[in-house]
Amino acid sequence: MQNTLLSAVQASALRLAYRAAHHLPQIEPFFPEKWQLGRFLQQTIPASVQAMLPADHWYRKVQRARLQSDLLRRYAALFPRRDWRPMIQTSGAVSWEWIAAQQRPVMIVTPHFGSFAFGSLALAQSLPEKTINIFYDDPADNAGNAVFFDLLTSQPNINVLYNNPRGLAKAVRALKQGQILTMFPDVYQDIRQTGFVPFLDRYLRVMPGTAYLARKNQAMIIPAYSWPSEQFGAHIWLDQPVLPEDLACADERQHEFAIMCALFRSVSERVRQQPEYWHYWERLAQISHEMPGQTAADKIRARVQRIPALVQQFPELQQIL
């Protein structure tokens, strides 16, 4: 009885804080300095990256977005077995019903965007007949993941796979068995295993694992994005699927590169539309490089256009140029 009452009080406080998130920038200066997210963002995001964010008090929008996303996660942790579907609005190029009816392997891929943890619960509950396999770092190696691990394992149809060779083998088996695989493509463990793809007028370091699994298993990739709604809840957007056969070429590495470029075109478009919800602005300068100036790009483009056979042999050049 006491625990139930405590949970109810906590839930009410979280909902109240969610509604008050719009006013956070006005009251945050009264918090201890270490709690001031706005100050932290202004100090840690380089000026060149800040210029890519909304000009009108960008850090206030990021503050609100991150606070509401975290409050949703905390609220869900209080009632892990609750049916969250009434609080979720889903739209996009495909539907949950369409995904459930697919007869081929499916990967649902999301960046660290908005309420991604709450979105994982929504995914599991929206596809109750499917087993959902989610890649995460082992909490023993990354203590910060413990809060997500407990939340995800509360759902009976979610399996958490660790980012290691054993987890990769399980992922391949899961796809072959018709289960759903989800991945976060905007994070990497070993810089030596990364490549670059175009992203927000920069070149972003990414792991090719998403494309590798899609190519090897002929799995469609559905980019998915979750963010807090105006009311207490979340909105999910399911983007146009990326089909590996549409990007096929003779060289396997070039094929995987083309898949990653197509995926990150979707991610770039979503982040441009709602930049306040992407969680890695602080890291962007460290995990990406600026593209060459317009003059250099024009010279490369002109050189490629003079040799049509290059584009025929390497179709992915079109995606870069």
PDB file of C-alpha atoms in Angstrom, residues 8 10 22 24 38 68-69 82 86 88 101 106 118 121 158 164 189 209 214 217 221 227 257 261 275:
ATOM      1  CA  ALA A   8       1.261   7.606  -7.359  1.00  0.00           C
ATOM      2  CA  GLN A  10       5.976  10.263  -7.937  1.00  0.00           C
ATOM      3  CA  HIS A  22       8.377  24.936 -20.989  1.00  0.00           C
ATOM      4  CA  LEU A  24      12.556  25.379 -17.165  1.00  0.00           C
ATOM      5  CA  GLY A  38      21.517  25.201 -20.415  1.00  0.00           C
ATOM      6  CA  GLN A  68      10.542  15.738 -21.227  1.00  0.00           C
ATOM      7  CA  SER A  69      12.243  12.687 -22.760  1.00  0.00           C
ATOM      8  CA  ARG A  82       1.224  -0.608 -18.261  1.00  0.00           C
ATOM      9  CA  PRO A  86      -3.077   5.083 -25.711  1.00  0.00           C
ATOM     10  CA  ILE A  88       1.403   7.117 -28.381  1.00  0.00           C
ATOM     11  CA  ALA A 101       2.747  -8.514 -42.050  1.00  0.00           C
ATOM     12  CA  VAL A 106      13.039  -6.268 -40.598  1.00  0.00           C
ATOM     13  CA  PHE A 118      10.107   5.192 -24.270  1.00  0.00           C
ATOM     14  CA  LEU A 121       8.517   0.275 -25.172  1.00  0.00           C
ATOM     15  CA  ILE A 158      12.139  -7.677 -25.680  1.00  0.00           C
ATOM     16  CA  ASN A 164      29.908  -7.962 -28.823  1.00  0.00           C
ATOM     17  CA  GLN A 189      32.712   1.648 -29.843  1.00  0.00           C
ATOM     18  CA  GLY A 209      27.180  -2.943 -38.641  1.00  0.00           C
ATOM     19  CA  ALA A 214      20.896  -5.654 -43.706  1.00  0.00           C
ATOM     20  CA  ASN A 217      20.182 -10.975 -44.416  1.00  0.00           C
ATOM     21  CA  ILE A 221      15.670  -1.004 -42.604  1.00  0.00           C
ATOM     22  CA  TRP A 227       9.774  12.391 -29.431  1.00  0.00           C
ATOM     23  CA  PHE A 257      28.330   2.351 -47.693  1.00  0.00           C
ATOM     24  CA  CYS A 261      24.195   6.855 -46.804  1.00  0.00           C
ATOM     25  CA  PRO A 275      17.205  19.487 -34.070  1.00  0.00           C
TER      26      PRO A 275
END
